[in-house]
CSV table of N, CA and C in Angstrom, one decimal:
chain,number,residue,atom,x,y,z
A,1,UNK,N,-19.3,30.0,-68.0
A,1,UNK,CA,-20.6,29.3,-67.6
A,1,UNK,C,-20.4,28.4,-66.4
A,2,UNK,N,-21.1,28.1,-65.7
A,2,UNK,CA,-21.4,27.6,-64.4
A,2,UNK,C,-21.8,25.8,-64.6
A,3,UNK,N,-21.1,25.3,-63.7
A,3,UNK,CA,-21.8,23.9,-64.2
A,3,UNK,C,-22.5,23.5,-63.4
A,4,UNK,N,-23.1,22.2,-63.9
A,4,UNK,CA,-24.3,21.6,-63.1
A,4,UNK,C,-24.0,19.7,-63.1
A,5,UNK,N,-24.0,19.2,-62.2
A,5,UNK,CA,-23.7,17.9,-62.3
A,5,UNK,C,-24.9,16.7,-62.0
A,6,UNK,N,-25.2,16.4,-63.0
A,6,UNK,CA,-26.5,15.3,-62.8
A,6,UNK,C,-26.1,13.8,-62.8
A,7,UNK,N,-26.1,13.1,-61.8
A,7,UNK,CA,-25.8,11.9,-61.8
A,7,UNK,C,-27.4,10.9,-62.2
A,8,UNK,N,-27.0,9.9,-63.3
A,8,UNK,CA,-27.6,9.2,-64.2
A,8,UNK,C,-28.7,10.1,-64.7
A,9,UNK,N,-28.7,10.8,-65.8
A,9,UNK,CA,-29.6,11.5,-65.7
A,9,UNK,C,-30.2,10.6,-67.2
A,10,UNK,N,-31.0,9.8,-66.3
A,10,UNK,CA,-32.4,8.6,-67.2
A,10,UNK,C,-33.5,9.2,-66.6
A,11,UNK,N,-34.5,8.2,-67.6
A,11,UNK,CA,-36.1,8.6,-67.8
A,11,UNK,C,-36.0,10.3,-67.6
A,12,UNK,N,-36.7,10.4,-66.4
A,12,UNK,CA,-37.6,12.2,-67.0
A,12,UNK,C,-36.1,12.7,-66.6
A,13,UNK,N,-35.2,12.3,-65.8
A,13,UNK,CA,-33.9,13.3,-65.2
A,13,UNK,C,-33.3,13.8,-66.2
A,14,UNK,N,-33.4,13.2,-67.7
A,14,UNK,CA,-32.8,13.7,-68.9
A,14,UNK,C,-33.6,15.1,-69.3
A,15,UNK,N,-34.6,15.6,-68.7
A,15,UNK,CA,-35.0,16.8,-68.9
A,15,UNK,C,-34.0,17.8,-68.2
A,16,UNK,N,-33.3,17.2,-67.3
A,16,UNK,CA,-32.4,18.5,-66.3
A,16,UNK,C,-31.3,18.8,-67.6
A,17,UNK,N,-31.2,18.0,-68.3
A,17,UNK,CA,-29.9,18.5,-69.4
A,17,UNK,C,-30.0,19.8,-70.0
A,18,UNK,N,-31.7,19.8,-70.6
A,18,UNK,CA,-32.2,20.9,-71.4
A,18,UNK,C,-32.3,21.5,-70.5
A,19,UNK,N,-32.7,21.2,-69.2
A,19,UNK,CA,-33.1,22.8,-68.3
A,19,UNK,C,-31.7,23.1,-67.8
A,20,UNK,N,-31.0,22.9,-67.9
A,20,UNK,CA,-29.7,23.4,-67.2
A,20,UNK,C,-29.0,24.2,-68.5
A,21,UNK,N,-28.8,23.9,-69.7
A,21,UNK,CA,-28.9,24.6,-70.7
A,21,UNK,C,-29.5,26.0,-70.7
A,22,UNK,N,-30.9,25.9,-71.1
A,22,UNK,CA,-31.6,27.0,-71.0
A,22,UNK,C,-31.6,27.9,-69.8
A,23,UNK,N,-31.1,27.7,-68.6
A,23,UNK,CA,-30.5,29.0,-67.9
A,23,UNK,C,-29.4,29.1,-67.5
A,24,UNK,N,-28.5,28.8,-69.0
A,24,UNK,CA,-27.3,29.3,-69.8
A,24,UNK,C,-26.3,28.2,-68.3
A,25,UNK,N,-26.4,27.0,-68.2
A,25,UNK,CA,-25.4,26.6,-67.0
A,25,UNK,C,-24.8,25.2,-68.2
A,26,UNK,N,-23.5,24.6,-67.8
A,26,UNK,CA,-23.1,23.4,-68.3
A,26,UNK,C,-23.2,22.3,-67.6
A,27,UNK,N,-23.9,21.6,-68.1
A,27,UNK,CA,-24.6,20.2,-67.7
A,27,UNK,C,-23.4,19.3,-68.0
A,28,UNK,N,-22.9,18.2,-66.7
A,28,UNK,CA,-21.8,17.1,-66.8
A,28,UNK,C,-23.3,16.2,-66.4
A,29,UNK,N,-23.1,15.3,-67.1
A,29,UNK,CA,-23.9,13.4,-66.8
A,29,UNK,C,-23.1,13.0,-66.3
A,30,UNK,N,-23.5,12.4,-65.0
A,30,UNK,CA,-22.3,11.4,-64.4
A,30,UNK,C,-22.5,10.4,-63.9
A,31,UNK,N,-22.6,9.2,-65.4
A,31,UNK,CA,-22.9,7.7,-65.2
A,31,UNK,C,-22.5,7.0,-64.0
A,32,UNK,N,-23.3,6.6,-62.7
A,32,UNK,CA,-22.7,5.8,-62.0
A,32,UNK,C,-22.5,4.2,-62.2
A,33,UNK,N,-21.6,3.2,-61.5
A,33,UNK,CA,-20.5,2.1,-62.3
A,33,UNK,C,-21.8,1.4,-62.0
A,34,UNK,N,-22.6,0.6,-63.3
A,34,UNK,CA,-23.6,-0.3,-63.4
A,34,UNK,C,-22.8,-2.2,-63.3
A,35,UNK,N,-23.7,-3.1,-62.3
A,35,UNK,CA,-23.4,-4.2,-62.2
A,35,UNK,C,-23.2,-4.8,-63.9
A,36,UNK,N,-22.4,-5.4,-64.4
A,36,UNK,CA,-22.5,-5.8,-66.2
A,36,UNK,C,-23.8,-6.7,-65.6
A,37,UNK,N,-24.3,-7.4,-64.8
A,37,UNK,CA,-25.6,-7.9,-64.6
A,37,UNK,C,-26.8,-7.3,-64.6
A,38,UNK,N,-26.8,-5.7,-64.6
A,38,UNK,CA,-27.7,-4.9,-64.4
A,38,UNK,C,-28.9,-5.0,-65.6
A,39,UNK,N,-29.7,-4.9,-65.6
A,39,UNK,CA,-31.1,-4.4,-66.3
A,39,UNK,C,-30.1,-4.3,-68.2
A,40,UNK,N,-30.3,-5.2,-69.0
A,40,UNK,CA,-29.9,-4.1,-70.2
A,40,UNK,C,-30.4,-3.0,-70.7
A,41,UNK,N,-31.7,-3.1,-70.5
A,41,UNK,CA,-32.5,-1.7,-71.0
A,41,UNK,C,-32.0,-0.6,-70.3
A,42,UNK,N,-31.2,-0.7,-69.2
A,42,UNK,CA,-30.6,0.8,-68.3
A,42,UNK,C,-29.2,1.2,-69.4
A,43,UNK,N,-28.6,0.1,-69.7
A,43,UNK,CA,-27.3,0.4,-70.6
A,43,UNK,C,-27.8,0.8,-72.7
A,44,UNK,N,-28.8,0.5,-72.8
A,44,UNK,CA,-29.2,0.8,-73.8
A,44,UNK,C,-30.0,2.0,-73.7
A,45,UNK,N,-30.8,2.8,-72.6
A,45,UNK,CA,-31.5,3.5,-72.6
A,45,UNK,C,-30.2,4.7,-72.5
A,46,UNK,N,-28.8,4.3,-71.8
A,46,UNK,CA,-28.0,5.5,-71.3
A,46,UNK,C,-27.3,5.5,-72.9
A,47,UNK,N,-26.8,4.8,-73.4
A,47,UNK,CA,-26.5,4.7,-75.1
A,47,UNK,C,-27.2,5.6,-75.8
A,48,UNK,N,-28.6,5.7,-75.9
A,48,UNK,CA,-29.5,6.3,-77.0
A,48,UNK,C,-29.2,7.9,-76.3
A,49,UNK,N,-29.7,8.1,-74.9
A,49,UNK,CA,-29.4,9.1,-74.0
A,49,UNK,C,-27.6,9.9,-74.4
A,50,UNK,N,-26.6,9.2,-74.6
A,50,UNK,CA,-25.3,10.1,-75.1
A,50,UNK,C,-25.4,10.3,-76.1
A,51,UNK,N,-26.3,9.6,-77.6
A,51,UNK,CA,-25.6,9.8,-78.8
A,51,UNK,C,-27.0,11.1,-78.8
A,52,UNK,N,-28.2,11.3,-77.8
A,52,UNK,CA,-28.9,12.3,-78.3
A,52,UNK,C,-28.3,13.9,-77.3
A,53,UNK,N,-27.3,13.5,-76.3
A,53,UNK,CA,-26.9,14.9,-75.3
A,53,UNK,C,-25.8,14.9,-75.8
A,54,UNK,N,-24.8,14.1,-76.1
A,54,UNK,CA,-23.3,14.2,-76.3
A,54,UNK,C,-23.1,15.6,-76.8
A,55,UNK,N,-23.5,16.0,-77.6
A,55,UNK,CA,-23.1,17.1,-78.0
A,55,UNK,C,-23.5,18.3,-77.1
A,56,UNK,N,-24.5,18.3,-76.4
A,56,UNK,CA,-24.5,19.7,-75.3
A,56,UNK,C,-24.2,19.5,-73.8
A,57,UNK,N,-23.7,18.2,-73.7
A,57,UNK,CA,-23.6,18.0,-72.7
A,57,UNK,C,-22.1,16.6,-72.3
A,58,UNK,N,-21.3,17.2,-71.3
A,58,UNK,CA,-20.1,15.9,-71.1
A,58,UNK,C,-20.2,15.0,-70.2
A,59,UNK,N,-20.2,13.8,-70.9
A,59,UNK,CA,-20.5,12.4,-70.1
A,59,UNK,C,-19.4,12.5,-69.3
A,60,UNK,N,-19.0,11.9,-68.1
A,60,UNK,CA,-18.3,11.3,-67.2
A,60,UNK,C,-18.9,10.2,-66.8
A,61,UNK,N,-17.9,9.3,-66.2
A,61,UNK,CA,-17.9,7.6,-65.4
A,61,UNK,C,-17.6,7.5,-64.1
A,62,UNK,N,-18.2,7.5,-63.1
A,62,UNK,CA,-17.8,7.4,-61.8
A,62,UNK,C,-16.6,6.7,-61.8
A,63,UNK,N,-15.6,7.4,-61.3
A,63,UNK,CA,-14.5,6.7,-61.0
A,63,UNK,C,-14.1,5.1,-60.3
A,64,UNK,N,-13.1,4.6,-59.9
A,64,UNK,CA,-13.0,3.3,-59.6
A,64,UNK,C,-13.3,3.4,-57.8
A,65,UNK,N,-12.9,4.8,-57.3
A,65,UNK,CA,-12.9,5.2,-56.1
A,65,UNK,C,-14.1,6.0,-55.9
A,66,UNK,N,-14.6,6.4,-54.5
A,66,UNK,CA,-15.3,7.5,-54.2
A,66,UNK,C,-15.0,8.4,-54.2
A,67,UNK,N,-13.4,8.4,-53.9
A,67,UNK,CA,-12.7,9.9,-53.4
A,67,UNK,C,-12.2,10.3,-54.5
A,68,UNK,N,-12.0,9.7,-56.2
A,68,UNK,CA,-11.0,9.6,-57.2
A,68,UNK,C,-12.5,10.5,-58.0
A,69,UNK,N,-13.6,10.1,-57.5
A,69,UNK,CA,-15.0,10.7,-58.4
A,69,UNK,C,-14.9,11.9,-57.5
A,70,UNK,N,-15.0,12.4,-56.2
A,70,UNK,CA,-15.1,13.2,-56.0
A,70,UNK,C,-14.4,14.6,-55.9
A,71,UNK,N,-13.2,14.1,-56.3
A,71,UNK,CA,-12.2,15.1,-56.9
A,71,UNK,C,-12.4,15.1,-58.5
A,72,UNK,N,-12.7,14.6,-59.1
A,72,UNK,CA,-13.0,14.7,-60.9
A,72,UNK,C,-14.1,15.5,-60.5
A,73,UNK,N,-15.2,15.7,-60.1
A,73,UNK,CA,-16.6,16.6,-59.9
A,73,UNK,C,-16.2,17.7,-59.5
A,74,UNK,N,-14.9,18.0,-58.0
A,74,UNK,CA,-14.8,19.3,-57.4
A,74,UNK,C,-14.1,20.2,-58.6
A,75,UNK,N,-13.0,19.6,-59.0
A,75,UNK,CA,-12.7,20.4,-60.2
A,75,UNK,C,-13.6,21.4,-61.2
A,76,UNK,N,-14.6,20.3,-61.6
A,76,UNK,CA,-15.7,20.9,-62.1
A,76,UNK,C,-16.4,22.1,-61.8
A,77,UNK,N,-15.9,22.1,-60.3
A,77,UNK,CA,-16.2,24.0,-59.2
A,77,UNK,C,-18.1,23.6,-60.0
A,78,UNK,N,-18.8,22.8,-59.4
A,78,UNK,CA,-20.5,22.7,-60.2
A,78,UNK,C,-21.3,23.7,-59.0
A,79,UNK,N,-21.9,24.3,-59.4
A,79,UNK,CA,-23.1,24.8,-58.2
A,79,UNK,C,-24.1,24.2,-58.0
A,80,UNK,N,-24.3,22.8,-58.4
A,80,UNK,CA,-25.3,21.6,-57.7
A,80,UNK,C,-24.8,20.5,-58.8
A,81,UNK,N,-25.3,19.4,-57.9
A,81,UNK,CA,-25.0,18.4,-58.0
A,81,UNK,C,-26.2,17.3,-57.5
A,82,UNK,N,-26.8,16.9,-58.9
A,82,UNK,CA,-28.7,16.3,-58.5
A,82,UNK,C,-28.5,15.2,-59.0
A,83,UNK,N,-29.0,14.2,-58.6
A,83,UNK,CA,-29.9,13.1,-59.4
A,83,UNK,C,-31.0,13.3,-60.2
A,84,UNK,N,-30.4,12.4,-61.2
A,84,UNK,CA,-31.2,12.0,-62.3
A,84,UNK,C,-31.9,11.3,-62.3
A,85,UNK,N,-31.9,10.2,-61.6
A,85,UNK,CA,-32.8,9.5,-61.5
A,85,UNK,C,-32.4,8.4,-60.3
A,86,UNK,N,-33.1,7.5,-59.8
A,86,UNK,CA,-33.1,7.1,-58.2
A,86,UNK,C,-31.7,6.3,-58.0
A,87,UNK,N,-31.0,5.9,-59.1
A,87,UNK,CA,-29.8,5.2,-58.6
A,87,UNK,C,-29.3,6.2,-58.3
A,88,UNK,N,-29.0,7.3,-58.8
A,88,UNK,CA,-28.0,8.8,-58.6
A,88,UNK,C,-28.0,9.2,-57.2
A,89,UNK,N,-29.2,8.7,-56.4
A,89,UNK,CA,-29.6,9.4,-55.2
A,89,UNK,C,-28.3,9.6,-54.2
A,90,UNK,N,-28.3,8.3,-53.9
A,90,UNK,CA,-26.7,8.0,-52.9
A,90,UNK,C,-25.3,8.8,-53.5
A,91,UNK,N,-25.1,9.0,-54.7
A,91,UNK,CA,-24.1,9.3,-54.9
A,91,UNK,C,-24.4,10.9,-55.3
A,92,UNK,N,-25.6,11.3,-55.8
A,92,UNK,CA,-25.8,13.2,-55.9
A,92,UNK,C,-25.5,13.3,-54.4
A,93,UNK,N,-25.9,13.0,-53.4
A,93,UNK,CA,-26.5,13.5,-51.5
A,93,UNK,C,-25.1,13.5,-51.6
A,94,UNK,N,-23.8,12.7,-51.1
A,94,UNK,CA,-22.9,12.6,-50.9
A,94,UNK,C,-22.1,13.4,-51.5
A,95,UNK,N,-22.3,13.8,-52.8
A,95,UNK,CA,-21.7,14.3,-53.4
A,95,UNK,C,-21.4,16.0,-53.1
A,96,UNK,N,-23.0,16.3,-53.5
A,96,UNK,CA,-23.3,17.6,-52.8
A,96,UNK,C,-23.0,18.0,-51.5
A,97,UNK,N,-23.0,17.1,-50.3
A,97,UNK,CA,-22.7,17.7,-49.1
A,97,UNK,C,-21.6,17.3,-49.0
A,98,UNK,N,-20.7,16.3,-49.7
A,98,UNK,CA,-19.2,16.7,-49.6
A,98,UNK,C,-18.5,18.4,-50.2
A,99,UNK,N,-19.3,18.2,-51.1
A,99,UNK,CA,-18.8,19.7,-52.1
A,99,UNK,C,-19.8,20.9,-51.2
A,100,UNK,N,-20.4,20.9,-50.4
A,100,UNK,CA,-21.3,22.0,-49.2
A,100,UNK,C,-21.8,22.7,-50.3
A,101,UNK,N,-22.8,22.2,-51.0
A,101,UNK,CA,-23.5,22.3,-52.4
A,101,UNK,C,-24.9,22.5,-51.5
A,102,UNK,N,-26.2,22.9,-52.2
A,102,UNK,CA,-27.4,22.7,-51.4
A,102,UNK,C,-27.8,21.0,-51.7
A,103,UNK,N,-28.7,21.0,-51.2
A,103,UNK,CA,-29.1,19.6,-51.1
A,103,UNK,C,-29.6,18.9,-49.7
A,104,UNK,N,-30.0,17.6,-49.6
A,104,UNK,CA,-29.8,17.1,-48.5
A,104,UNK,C,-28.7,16.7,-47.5
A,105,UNK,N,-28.7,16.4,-46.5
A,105,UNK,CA,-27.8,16.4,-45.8
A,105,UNK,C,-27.7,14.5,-45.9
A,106,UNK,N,-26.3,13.9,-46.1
A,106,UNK,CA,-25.9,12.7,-46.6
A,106,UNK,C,-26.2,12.2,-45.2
A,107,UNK,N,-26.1,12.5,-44.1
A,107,UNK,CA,-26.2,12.1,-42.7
A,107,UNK,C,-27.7,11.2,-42.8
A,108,UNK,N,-28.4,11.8,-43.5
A,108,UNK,CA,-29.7,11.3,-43.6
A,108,UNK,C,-30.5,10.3,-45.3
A,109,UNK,N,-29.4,10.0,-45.7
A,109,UNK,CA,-29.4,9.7,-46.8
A,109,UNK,C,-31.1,8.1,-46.7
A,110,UNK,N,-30.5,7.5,-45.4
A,110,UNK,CA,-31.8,5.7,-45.1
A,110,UNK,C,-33.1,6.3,-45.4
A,111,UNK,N,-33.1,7.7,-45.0
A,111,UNK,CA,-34.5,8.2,-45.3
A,111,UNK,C,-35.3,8.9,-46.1
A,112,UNK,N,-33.9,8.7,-47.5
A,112,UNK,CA,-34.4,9.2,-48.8
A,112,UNK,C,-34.3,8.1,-49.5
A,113,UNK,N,-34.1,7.0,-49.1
A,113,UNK,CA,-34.0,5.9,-50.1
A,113,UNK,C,-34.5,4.7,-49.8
A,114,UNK,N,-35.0,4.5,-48.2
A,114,UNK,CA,-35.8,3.5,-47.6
A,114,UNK,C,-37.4,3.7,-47.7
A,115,UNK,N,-37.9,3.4,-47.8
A,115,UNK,CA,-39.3,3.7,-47.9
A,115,UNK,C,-39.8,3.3,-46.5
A,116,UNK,N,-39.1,2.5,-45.9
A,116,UNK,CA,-39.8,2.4,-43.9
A,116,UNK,C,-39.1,3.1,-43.3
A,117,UNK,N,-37.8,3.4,-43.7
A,117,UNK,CA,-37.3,4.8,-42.7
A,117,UNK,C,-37.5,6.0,-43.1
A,118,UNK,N,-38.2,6.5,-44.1
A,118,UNK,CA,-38.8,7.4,-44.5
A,118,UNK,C,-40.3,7.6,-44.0
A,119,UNK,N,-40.7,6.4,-43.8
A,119,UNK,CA,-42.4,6.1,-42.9
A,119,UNK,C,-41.9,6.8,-41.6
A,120,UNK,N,-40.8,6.0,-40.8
A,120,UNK,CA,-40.5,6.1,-39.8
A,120,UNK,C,-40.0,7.5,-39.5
A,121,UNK,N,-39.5,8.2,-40.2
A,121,UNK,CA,-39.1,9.5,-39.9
A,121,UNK,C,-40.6,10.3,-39.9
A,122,UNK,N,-41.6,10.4,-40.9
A,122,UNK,CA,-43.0,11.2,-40.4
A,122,UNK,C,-42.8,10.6,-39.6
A,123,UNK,N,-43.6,9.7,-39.2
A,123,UNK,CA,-44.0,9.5,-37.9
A,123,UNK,C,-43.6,9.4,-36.7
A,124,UNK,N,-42.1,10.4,-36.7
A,124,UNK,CA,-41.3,10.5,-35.7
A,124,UNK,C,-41.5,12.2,-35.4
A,125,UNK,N,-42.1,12.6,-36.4
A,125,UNK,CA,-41.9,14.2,-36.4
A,125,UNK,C,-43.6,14.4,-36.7
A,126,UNK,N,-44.2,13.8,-36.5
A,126,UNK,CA,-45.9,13.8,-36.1
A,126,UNK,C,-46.9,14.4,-37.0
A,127,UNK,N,-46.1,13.6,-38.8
A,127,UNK,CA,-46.9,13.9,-39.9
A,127,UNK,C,-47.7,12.6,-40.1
A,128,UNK,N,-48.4,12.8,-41.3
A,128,UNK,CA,-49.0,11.2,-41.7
A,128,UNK,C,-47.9,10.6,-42.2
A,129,UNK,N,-48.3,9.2,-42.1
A,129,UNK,CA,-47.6,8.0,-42.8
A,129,UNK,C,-48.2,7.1,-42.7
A,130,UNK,N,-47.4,6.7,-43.6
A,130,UNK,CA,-48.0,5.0,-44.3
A,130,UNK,C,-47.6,3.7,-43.2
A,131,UNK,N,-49.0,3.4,-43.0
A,131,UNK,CA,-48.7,2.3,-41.5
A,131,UNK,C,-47.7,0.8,-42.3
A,132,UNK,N,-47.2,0.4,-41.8
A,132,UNK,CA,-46.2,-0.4,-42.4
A,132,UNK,C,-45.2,-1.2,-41.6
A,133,UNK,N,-45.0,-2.3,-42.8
A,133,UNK,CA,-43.5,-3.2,-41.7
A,133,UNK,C,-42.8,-4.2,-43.0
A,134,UNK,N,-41.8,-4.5,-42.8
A,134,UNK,CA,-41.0,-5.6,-43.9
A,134,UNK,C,-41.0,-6.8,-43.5
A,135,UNK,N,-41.4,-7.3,-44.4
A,135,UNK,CA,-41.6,-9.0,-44.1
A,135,UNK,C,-40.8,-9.9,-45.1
A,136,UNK,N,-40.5,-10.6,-44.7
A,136,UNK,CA,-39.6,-11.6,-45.6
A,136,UNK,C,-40.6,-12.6,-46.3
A,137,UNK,N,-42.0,-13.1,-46.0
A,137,UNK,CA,-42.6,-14.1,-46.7
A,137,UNK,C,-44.0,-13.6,-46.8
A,138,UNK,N,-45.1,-14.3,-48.0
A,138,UNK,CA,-46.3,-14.2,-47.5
A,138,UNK,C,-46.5,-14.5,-46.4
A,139,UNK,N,-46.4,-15.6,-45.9
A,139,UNK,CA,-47.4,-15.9,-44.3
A,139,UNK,C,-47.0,-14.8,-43.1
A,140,UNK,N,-45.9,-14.2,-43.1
A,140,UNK,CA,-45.8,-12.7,-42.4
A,140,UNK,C,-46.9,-11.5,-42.9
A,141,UNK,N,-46.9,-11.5,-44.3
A,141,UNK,CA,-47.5,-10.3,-45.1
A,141,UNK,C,-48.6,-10.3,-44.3
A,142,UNK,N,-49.6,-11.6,-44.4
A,142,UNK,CA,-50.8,-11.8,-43.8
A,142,UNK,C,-50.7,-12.0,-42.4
A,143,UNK,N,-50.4,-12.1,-41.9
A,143,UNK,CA,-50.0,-11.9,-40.5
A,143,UNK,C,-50.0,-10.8,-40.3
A,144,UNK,N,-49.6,-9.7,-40.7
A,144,UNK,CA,-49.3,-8.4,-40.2
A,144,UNK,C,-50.8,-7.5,-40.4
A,145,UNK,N,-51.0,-8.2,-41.9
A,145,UNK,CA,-52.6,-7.7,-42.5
A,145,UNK,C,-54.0,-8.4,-41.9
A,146,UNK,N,-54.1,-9.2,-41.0
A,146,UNK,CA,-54.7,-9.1,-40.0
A,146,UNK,C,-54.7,-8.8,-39.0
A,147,UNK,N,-53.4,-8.5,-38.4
A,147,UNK,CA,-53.3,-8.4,-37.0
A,147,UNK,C,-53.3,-6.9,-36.9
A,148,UNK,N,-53.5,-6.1,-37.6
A,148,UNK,CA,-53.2,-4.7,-37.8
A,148,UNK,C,-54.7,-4.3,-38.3
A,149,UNK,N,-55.6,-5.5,-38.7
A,149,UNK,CA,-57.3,-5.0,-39.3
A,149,UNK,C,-57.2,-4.1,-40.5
A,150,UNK,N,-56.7,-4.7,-41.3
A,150,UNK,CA,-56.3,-3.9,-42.1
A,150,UNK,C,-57.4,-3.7,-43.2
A,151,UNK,N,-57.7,-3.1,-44.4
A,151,UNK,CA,-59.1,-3.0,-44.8
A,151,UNK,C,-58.4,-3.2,-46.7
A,152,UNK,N,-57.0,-3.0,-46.6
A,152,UNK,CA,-56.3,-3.3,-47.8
A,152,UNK,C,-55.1,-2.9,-47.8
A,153,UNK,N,-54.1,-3.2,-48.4
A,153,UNK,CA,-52.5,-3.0,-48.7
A,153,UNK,C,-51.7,-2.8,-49.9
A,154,UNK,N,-50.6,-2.6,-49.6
A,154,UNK,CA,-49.9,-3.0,-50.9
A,154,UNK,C,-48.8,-3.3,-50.7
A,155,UNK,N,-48.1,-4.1,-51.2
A,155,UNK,CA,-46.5,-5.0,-50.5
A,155,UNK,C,-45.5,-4.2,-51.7
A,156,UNK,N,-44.4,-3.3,-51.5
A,156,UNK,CA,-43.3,-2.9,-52.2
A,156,UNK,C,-42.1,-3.2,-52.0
A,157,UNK,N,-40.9,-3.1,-52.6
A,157,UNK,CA,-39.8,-3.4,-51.9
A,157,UNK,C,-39.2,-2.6,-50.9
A,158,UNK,N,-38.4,-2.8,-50.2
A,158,UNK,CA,-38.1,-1.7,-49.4
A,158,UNK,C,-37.5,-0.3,-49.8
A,159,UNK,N,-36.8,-0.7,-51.1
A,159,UNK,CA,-36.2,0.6,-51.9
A,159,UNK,C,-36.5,0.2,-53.3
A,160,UNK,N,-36.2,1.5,-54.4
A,160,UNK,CA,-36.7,1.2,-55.8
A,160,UNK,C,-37.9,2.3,-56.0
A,161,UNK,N,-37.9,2.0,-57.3
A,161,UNK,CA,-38.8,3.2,-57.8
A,161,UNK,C,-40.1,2.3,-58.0
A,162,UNK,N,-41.6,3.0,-58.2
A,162,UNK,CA,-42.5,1.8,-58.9
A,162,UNK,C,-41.9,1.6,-60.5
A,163,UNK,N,-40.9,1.8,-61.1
A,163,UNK,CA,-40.5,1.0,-62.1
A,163,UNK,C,-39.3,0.0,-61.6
A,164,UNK,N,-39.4,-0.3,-60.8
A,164,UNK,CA,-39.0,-1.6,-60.6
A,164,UNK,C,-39.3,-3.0,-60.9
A,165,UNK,N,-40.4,-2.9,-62.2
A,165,UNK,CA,-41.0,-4.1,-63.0
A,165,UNK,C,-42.2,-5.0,-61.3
């Protein structure tokens, strides 16, 4: 059987476990190293998530290195290597185009995980996008939102998912 390597595979990413199953491939989870400060609900959500995959599926721990994880995955010989969910992103891309897996190219990784250099890239290749800038304070926000005639907005962080609370 062929594997398949999902890094953090939380919320809906835990569906790739079952679909990687069902077209008969072996699914590795590969927890990336969470701050002990981090969100508890991510370390309790990944808890409930092994004691219900453990059995069709082998947890791994990002190594203490990049290069010490990315030899524990090559071994694995995986024919992709995805994110599970948005922390995974940086380390599936890398992963994958270290291993010449399909995927994105890691070269470009600011503008799969920035949300203004992801603006900035449409609108460097002459699609729509979302008119936009980063501001450090209210009195900037509003500043930019009149000076631009704006008709409405919405202020996000520059990276994060909208479950970012």
């Amino acid at each position: 059987m062929r594997n398949i390597v999902i890094v953090d595979a939380l919320s809906t990413g835990k569906n790739y476990i079952s679909d990687a199953i069902k077209r008969n491939y072996s699914p590795y989870v590969l927890e990336t190293a969470l701050d002990p400060d981090a969100d508890p609900a991510i370390f309790s959500e990944r808890e409930q998530l092994r004691r219900r995959f453990s059995s069709v599926a082998e947890y791994l721990i990002e190594k203490e290195t990049y290069e010490e994880t990315l030899e524990m995955i090559r071994a694995l010989d995986p024919i992709l290597v995805i994110p599970g969910a948005e922390d995974g992103v940086v380390l599936a891309t890398r992963l994958a185009d270290d291993l010449h897996l399909p995927g994105n190219p890691y070269a470009n990784i600011e503008k799969y995980i920035s949300k203004r250099a992801m603006q900035e890239a449409l609108k460097a290749y002459g699609i729509r996008y979302i008119q936009g800038q980063i501001v450090h304070s209210v009195d900037e926000a509003i500043e930019f939102y009149h000076r631009e005639k704006m008709k409405g907005c919405v202020i996000k962080p520059t990276r994060g998912a909208g479950s970012n609370g």
